[in-house]
XYZ file of C-alpha atoms in Angstrom:
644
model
C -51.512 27.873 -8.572
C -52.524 26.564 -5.063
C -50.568 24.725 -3.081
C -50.998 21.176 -3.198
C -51.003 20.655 0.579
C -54.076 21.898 2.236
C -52.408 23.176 5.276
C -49.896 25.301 3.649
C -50.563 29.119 3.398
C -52.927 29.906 -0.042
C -53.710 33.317 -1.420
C -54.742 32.237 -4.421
C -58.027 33.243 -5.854
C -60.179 31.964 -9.179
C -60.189 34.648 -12.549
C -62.424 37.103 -9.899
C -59.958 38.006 -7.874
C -60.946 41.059 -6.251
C -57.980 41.941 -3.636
C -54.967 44.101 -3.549
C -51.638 41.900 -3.465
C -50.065 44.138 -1.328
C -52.041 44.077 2.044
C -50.943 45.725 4.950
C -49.512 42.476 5.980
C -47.117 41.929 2.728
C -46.001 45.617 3.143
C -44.697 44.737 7.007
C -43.370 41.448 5.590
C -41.181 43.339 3.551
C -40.099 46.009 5.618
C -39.382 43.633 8.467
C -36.870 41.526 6.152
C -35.518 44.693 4.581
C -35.026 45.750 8.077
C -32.473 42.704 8.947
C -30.766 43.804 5.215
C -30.093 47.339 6.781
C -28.919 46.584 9.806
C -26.159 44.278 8.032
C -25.547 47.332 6.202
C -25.196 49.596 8.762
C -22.931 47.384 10.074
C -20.549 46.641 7.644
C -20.303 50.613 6.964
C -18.922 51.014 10.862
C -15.997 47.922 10.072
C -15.444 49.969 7.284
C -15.187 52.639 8.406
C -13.005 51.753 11.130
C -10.817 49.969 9.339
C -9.963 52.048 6.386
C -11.531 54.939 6.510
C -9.557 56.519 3.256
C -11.183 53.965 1.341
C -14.401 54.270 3.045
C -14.661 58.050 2.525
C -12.758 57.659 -1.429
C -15.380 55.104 -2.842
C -18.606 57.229 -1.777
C -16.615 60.290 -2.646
C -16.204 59.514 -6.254
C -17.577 61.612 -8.835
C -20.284 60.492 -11.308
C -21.535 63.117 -14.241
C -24.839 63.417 -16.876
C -24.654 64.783 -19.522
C -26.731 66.210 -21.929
C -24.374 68.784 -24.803
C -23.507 71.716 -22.934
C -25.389 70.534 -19.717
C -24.128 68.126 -16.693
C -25.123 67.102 -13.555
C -22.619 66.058 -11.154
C -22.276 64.681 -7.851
C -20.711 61.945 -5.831
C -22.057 58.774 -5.357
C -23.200 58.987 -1.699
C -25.077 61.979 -2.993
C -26.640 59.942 -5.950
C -27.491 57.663 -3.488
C -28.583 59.859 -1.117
C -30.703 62.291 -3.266
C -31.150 59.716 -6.498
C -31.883 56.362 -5.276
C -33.363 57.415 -2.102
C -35.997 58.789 -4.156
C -37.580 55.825 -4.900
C -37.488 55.028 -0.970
C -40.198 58.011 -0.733
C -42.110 56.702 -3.670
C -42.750 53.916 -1.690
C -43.509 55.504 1.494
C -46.110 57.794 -0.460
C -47.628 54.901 -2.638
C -48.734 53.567 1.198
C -49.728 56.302 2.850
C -52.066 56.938 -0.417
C -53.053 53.775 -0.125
C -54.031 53.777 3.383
C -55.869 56.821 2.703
C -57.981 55.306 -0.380
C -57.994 51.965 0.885
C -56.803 51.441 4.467
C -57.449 52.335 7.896
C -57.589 55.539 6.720
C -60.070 56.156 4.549
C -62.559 56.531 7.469
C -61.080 60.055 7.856
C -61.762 60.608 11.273
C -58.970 57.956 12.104
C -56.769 59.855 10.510
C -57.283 62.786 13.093
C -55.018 61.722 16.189
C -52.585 59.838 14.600
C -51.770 62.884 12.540
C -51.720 65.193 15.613
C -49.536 62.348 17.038
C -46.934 62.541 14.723
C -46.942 66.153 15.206
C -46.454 65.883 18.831
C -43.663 63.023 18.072
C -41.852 65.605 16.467
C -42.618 68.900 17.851
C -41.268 67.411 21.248
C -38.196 65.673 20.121
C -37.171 69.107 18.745
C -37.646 71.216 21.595
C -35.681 68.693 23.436
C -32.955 69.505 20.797
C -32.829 73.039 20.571
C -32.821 73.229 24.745
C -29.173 71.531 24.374
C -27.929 73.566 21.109
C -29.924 76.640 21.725
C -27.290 79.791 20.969
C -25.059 77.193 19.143
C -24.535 76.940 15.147
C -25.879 73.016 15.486
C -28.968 74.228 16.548
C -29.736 74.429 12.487
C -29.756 70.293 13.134
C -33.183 70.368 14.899
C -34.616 68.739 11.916
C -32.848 65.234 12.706
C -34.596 64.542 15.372
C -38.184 65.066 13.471
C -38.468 61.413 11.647
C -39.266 57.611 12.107
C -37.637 55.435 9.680
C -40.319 53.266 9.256
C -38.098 50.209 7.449
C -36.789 49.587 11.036
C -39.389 50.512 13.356
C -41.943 47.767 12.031
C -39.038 45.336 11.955
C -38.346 46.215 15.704
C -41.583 45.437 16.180
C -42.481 42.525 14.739
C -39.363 41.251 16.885
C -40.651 42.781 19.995
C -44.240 44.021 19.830
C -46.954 41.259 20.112
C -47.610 38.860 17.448
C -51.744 39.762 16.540
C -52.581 43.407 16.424
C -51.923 44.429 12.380
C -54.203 47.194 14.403
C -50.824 48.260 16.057
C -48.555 47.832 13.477
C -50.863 49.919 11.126
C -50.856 52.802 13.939
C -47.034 53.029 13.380
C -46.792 52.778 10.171
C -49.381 55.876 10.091
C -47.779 57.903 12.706
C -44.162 56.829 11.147
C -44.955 58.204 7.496
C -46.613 61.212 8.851
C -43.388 61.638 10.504
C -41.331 61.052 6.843
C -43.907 63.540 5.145
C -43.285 66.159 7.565
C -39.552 65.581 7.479
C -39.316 65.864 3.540
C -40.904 68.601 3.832
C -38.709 70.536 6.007
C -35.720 69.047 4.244
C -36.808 71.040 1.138
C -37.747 74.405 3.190
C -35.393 74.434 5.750
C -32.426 73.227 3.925
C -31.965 74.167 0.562
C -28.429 74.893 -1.490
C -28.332 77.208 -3.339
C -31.754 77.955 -3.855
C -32.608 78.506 -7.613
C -36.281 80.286 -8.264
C -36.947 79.580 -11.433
C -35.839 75.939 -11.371
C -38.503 75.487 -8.826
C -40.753 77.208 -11.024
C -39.852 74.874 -13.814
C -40.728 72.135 -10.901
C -43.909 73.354 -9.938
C -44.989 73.493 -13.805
C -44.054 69.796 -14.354
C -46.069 68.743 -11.455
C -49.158 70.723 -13.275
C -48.064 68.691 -16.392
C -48.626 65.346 -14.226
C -51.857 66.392 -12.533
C -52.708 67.049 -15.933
C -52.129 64.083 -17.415
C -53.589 61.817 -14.974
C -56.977 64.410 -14.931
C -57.000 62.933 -18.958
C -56.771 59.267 -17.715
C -53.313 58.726 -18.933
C -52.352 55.415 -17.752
C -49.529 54.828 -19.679
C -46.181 54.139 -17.625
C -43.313 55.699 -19.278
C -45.720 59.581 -19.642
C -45.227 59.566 -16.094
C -41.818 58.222 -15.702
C -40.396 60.822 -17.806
C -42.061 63.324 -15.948
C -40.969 62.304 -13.047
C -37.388 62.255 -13.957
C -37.598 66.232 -15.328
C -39.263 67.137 -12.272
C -36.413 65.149 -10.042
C -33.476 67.332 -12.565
C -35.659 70.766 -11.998
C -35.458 70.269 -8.101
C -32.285 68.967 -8.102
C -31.652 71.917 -9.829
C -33.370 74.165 -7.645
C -30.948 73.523 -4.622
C -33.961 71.858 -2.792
C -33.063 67.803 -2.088
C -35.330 65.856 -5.020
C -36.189 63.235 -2.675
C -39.101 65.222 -2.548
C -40.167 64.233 -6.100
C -40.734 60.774 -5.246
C -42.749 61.194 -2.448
C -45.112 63.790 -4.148
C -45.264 61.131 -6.646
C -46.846 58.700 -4.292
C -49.263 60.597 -2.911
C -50.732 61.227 -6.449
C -50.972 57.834 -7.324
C -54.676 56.107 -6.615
C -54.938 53.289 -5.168
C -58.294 51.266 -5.170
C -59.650 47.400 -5.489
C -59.909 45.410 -8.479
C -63.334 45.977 -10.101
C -65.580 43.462 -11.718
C -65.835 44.853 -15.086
C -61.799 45.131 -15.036
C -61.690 41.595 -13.981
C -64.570 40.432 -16.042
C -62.456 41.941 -19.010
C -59.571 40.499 -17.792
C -61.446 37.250 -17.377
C -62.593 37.588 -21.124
C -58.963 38.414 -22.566
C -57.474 35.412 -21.418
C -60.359 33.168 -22.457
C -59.551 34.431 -25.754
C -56.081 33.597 -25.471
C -56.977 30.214 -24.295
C -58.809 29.247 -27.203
C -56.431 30.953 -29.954
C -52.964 31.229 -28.472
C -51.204 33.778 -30.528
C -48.518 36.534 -29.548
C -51.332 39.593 -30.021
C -54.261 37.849 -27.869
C -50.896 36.850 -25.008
C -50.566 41.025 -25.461
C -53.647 42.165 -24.764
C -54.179 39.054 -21.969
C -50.707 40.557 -20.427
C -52.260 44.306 -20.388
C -55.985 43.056 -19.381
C -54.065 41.645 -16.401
C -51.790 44.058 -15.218
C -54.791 47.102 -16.306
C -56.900 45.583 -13.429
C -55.106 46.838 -10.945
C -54.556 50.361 -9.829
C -51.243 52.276 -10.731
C -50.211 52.437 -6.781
C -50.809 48.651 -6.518
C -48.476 48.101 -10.022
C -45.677 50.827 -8.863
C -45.596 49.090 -4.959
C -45.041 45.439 -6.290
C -42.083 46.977 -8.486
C -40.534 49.675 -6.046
C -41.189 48.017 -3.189
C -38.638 45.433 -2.473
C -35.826 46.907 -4.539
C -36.551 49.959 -1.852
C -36.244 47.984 1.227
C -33.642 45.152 0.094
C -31.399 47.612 -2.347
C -31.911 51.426 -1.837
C -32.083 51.490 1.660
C -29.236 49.053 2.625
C -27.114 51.093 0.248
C -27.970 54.146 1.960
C -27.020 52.644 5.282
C -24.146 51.716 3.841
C -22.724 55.019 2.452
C -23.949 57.267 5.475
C -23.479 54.989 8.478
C -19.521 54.128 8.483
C -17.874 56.551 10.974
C -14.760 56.455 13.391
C -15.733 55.302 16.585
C -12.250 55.908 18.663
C -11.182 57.454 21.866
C -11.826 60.947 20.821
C -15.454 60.637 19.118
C -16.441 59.215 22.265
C -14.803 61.611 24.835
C -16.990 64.432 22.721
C -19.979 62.518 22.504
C -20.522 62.168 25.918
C -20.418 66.107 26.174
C -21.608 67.267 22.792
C -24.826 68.704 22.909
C -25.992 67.077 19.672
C -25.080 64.181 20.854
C -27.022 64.226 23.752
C -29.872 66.396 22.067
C -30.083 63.983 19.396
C -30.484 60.475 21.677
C -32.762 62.484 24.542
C -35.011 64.072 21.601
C -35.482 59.987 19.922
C -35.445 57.845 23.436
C -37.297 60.328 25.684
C -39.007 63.065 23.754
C -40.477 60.896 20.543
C -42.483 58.441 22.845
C -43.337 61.299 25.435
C -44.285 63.280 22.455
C -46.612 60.633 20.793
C -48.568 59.439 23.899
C -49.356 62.820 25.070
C -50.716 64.149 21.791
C -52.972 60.923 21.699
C -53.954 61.598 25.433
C -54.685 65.277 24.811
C -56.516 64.909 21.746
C -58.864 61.924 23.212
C -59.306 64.275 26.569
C -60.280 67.212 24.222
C -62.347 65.667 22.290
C -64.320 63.462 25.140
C -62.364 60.414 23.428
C -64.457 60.739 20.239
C -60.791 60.656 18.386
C -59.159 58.286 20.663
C -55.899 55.565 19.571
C -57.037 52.322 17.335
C -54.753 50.441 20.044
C -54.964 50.621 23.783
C -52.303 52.840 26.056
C -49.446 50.773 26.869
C -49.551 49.749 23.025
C -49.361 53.745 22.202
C -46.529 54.116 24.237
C -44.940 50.760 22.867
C -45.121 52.734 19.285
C -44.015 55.779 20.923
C -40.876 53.977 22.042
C -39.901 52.229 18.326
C -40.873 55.647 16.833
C -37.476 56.420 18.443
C -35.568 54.979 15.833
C -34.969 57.649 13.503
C -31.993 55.898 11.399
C -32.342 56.381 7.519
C -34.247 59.586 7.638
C -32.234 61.586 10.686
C -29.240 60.699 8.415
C -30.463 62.020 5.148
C -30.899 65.318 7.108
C -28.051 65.227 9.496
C -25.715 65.344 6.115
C -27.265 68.294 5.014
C -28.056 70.308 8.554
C -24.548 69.568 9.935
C -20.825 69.220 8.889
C -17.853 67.835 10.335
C -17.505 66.745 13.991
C -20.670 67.497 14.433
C -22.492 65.458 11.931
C -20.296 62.325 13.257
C -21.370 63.292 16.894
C -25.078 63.119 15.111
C -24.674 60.053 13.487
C -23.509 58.294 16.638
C -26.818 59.788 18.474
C -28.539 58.217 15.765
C -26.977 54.885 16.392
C -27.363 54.921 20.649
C -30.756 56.324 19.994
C -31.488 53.323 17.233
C -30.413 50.736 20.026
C -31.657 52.688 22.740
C -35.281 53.031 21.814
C -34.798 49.285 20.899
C -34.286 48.092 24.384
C -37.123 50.919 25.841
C -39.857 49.214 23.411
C -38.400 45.419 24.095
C -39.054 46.319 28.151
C -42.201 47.862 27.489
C -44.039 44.953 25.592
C -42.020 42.408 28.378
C -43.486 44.266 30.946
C -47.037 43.944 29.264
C -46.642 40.438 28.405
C -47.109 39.263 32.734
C -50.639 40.955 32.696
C -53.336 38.851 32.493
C -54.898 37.770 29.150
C -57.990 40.092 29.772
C -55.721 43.405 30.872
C -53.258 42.241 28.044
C -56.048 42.625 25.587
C -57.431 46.025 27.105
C -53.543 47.312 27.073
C -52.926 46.621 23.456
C -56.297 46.521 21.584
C -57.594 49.722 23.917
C -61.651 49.852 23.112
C -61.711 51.538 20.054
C -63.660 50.045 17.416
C -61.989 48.367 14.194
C -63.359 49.151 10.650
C -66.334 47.063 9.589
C -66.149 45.664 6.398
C -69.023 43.699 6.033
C -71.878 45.707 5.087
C -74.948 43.272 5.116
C -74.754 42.096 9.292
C -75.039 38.178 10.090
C -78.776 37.792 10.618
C -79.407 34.178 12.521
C -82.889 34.193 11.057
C -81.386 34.087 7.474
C -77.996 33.580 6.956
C -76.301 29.946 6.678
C -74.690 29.020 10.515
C -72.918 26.679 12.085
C -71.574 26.880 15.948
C -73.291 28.598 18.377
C -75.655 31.529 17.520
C -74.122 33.885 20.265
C -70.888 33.025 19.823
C -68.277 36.198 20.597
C -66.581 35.935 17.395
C -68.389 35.542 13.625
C -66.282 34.054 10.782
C -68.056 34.080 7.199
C -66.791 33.272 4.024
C -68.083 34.008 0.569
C -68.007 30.768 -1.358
C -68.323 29.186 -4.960
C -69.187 24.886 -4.937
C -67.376 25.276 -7.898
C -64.330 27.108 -6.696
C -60.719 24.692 -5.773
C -59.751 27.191 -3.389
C -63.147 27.063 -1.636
C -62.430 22.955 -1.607
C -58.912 23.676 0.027
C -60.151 25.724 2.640
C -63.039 23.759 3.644
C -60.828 21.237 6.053
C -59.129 24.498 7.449
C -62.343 25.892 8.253
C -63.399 22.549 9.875
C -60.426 21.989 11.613
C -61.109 25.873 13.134
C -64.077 25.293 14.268
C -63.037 22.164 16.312
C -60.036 24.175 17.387
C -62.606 26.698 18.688
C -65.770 26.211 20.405
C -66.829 29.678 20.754
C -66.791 30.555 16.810
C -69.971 30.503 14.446
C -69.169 30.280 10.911
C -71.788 31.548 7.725
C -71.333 30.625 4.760
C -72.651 33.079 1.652
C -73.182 32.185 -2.402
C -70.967 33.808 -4.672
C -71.080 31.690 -7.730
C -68.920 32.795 -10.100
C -70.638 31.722 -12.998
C -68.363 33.559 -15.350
C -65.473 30.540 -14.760
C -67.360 27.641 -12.408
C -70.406 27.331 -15.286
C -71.973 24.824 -12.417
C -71.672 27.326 -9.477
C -75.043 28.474 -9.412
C -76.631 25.119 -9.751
C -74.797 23.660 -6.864
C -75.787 27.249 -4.600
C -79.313 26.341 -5.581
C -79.065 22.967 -5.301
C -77.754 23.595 -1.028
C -80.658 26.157 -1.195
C -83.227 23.292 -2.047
C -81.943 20.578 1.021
C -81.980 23.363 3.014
C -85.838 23.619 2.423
C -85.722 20.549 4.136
C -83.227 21.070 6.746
C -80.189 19.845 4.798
C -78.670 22.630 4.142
C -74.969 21.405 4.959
C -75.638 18.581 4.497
C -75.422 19.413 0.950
C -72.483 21.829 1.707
C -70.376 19.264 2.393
C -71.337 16.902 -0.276
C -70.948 19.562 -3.200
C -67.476 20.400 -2.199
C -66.306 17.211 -1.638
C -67.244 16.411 -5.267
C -66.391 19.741 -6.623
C -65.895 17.594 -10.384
C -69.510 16.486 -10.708
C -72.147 19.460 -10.015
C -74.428 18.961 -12.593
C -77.931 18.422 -12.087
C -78.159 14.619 -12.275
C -75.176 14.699 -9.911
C -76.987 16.838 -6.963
C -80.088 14.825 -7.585
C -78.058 12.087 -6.503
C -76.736 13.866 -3.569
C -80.549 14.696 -2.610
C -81.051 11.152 -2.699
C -78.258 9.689 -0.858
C -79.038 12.492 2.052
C -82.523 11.082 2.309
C -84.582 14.002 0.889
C -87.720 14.357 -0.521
C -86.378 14.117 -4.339
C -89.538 15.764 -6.018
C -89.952 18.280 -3.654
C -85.705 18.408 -4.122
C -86.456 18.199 -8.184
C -89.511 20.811 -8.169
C -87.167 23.200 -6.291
C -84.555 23.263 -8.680
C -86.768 23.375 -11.780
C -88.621 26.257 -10.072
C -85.355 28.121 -9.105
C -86.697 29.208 -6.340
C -83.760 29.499 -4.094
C -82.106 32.104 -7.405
C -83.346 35.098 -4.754
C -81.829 34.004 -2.426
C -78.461 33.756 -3.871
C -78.761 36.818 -5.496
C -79.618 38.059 -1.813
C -76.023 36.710 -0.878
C -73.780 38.052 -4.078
C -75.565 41.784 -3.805
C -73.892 41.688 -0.366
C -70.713 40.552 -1.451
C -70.640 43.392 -3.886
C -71.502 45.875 -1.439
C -69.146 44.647 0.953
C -66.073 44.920 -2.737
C -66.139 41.120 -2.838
C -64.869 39.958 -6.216
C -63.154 36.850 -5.584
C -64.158 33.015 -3.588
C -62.907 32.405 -0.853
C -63.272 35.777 1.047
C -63.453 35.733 4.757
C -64.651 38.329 7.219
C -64.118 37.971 10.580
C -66.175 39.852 12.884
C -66.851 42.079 9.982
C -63.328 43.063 9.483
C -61.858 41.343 6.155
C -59.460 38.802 6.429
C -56.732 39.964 4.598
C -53.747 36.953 3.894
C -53.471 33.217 3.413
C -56.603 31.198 4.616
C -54.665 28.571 6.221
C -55.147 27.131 10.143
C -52.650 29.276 11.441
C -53.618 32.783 9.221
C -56.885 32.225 10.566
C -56.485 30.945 13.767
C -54.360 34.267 14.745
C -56.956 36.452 13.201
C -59.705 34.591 14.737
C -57.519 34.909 18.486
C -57.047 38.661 17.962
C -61.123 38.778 17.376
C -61.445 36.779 20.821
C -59.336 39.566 22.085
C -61.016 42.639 20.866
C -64.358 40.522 21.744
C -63.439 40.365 25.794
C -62.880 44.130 25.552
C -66.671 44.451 24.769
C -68.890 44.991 28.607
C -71.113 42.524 26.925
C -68.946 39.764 26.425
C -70.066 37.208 28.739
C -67.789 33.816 27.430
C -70.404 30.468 27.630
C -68.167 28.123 26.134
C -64.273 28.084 25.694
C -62.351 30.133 23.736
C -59.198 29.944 22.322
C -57.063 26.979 23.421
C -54.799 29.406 24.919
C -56.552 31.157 27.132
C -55.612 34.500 25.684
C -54.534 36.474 22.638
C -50.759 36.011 21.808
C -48.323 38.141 22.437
């Protein structure tokens, strides 16, 4: 349901729904807040640990079993936690990075060039800088802790110190960040095995055939792969490699892709059903129309997702994090090579690392692969990529023991904070530029995905605001649609907000659910024959109730039209071309649900209130000045300038 005021954020869509819940923007949400449970976590592990540490070490130390007749698995609890639960940590980050590359900013896959290479270089650095203060030492075998971003905290750090408007940035982390947590799994499986067992990784490798398998066949049920996951997690477990693996393979094989219209059609038609005969078998197949609709990564991400951030992750910090900071950690620390290699490799190396794999890849390739963000913004996500907390843990307990893994996790904590503070100076220092060399130092010049795949053409399309206007907001509509109705004022309200905006509206009558849609698109269609186009706009959704064709015969009338040339337009149909014109570009742009908005031909994913799409609409006025053919005629945002 909608919210009943107006102004209040909606993301609500008619039976045609046709986006993914789980947006960039709800993913950063929920690693942001997650982020704020973590550090709690984190710490109330180091009060713990400081003030009993017995307790501290006895509760994570105890001893939980499976079994299964002669068979048992055993471990402690941090290592359940740590190897079990963390598991579904990696689902997660492999359920987005799959969905990125099917969906996202990467599925152009030429964007995924450089910030691959950059994660590379984020890592490759950080672990020379390592090895040059353990080299000929046994914790030189701890180079691996210094290879990952833990993601969780880096986009909360962010969203607390980066600018408020570039998703464009925060989607560059996030890319470079899992990257980063693929590479690192990896190496945790290679590079630091126990006991490595052959044939259980045989076993393994066999299961994951059995999965590919099944999904090749179009399995779709749940629990097939759920049990298959588990036996693969018990072979590697098994296999003396760390099963956290399992459950980021897992990710990456699980599609991701936008609700279709014969899914949602179906969908549509299932609960229609149910409507008219209410019974416990229709509700069942309504349920399973529903949920079917959507792809398997979008179903697995709205489950895993915030257990992973609010539960798994917290827990994590809480079992690994708690050590004894006294008088003698501390006189080591500040001479202890891991230590040292371990906050260098995350403060300096990680950001030096990043930004010069991004420079040398644009210089090499005469910036045809060059950063979706401008310089100072690549070096602002080379900076947070310096907090390496949950992941540089997870290997630090199984590269290191004893002193040294406490002298690790302290470098993980002064390299946490420390690449905190770097990334907080960097986007302070930014933020006293002007609004133009803001822009330019944040959005760079690369250009953004277009979504829109029929252009605005002024000699066709529906416009109101000026026709050269710098920034282009239109939104697919039904007459017949309540959310259309909401965000009518909001879209009115933007528009006298900003003078420099032109705003299209385009049909999509969704005739499946508003039976009167297509009369009323035809019926704006026949005023505008006569100039009246919204006019009529306005009229049909301000009486959204009565769209029949008496009713918008009235409205014909009480605009002052020519009613029989009005009536012999409608009875002619001879605007149904031209709203067909406007729904085959919806389709081809994957529009399946009213209202959509694209702005500047990049989707508008989120709420469609005034301050959703005022900040999208300030961030297009940004990328817009960037342009050398942006020459501003009127005002632009009230501000002056993008946020930041």
């Amino acid at each position: 349901m909608a919210s009943d005021n107006p102004h209040r954020g909606w993301t609500s869509r008619t039976a045609w729904e046709g986006r993914f819940n789980a947006p960039l923007r709800s993913f950063l949400r929920t690693e942001t807040g997650g982020a704020r449970v973590v550090l709690v976590a984190a710490v109330a592990a180091l009060v713990w640990a400081n003030l009993h540490v017995s307790s501290y070490e006895s509760v994570w130390g105890t001893s939980l079993s499976v079994r299964l007749g002669d068979w048992s698995l055993s471990h402690d609890l941090r290592t359940w936690i740590n190897s079990g639960l963390m598991t579904f940590f990696f689902l997660v980050a492999g359920l987005e990075l799959r969905r990125e590359f099917d969906i996202g900013e990467l599925r152009e896959r030429r964007r995924l060039a450089l910030p691959m290479l950059a994660g590379f270089g984020g890592m490759l650095l950080p672990i020379a800088v390592y090895l040059a203060f353990n080299v000929g030492q046994t914790t030189a075998a701890g180079w691996g802790v210094v290879m990952a971003t833990d993601t969780a905290l880096a986009l909360g750090a962010l969203a607390v110190f980066g600018p408020r408007f570039s998703d464009r940035l925060r989607g560059f982390l996030l890319t470079v960040a899992v990257v980063d947590d693929v590479v690192a799994i990896a190496v945790l499986a290679i590079a630091y095995p126990h006991h490595p067992s052959l044939s259980a990784l045989l076993v393994a490798v066999l299961i994951f055939g059995v999965v590919l398998l099944v999904r090749a066949l179009g399995v779709r049920f749940g629990p097939v792969y759920a049990l298959l996951g588990a036996a693969a997690w018990v072979a590697v477990s098994e296999s003396g490699v760390d099963p956290v693996v399992v459950g980021l393979v897992m990710g990456l094989l699980t599609y991701a892709y936008a609700p279709g219209r014969d899914d949602l059609q179906r969908a549509s038609d299932q609960f229609r059903l149910f409507r008219e005969q209410p019974t416990p078998q229709l509700a069942r197949m309504a349920r399973a129309g529903l949920t079917s609709a959507l792809s398997p990564n979008e179903r697995l991400q709205t489950i895993y997702h915030p257990w992973a951030s609010y539960v798994v992750v917290p827990l994590f910090a809480l079992a690994n994090a708690g050590i004894v900071i006294d008088g003698d950690l501390l006189s080591r620390a500040v001479v202890s090579p891991v230590t040292l290699g371990v906050v260098v490799a995350y403060v300096v190396g990680k950001p030096a690392g990043i930004v010069g794999a991004s420079w040398l890849v644009a210089q090499l390739s005469g910036n045809r692969f060059r950063p979706p963000v401008g310089w100072v913004a690549v070096v602002g996500v080379g900076t947070i990529s310096g907090i390496g907390f949950t992941v540089a843990l997870l290997i630090a307990t199984h590269a290191l023991s004893g002193p040294a893994l406490d002298e690790a996790k302290l470098g993980i904590l002064v390299a946490t904070l420390g690449a905190s503070l770097v990334t907080w100076l960097v986007f302070r220092s930014v933020g006293r530029l002007s609004p133009a060399r803001r822009a330019r130092a944040l959005l760079g010049v690369a250009e953004g995905i277009v979504d829109l795949m029929l252009p605005v053409d002024p000699e066709r399309d529906h416009m109101r605001g000026s026709l050269d206007a710098p920034v282009t907001v239109v939104e697919y509509g039904d007459f017949e649609c309540p959310y259309c109705g909401q965000a009518e004022p909001v879209v009115r309200e933007l528009l006298a907000d900003f003078a420099n905006v032109r705003y299209v509206w385009r049909h999509l009558p969704l005739t499946d659910v508003h039976p009167q849609a297509q009369i009323a698109a035809e019926a704006a269609e026949a005023a505008g024959e006569q100039g009246a186009f919204w006019e009529m706009h306005d009229l049909l959704l301000a009486h959204q109730d009565a769209l029949h064709p008496d009713d918008v015969l009235g409205y014909a009338e009480q605009l002052g039209l020519d009613v029989d040339q009005f009536r012999e337009h409608m009875v002619e149909r001879m605007g149904v071309d031209r709203v067909a014109e406007d729904v085959e570009s919806a389709d081809l742009s994957g529009v399946t649900g009213t209202p959509t908005f694209f702005i500047n031909g990049r989707r508008h994913y989120g709420a469609y209130d005034i301050t959703a799409l005022s900040a999208a609409v300030k961030a297009a006025f940004a990328s817009a000045r960037l342009r050398p053919e942006y020459h501003p005629r009127e005002p632009g945002p009230p501000d002056g300038g993008p946020a930041s």
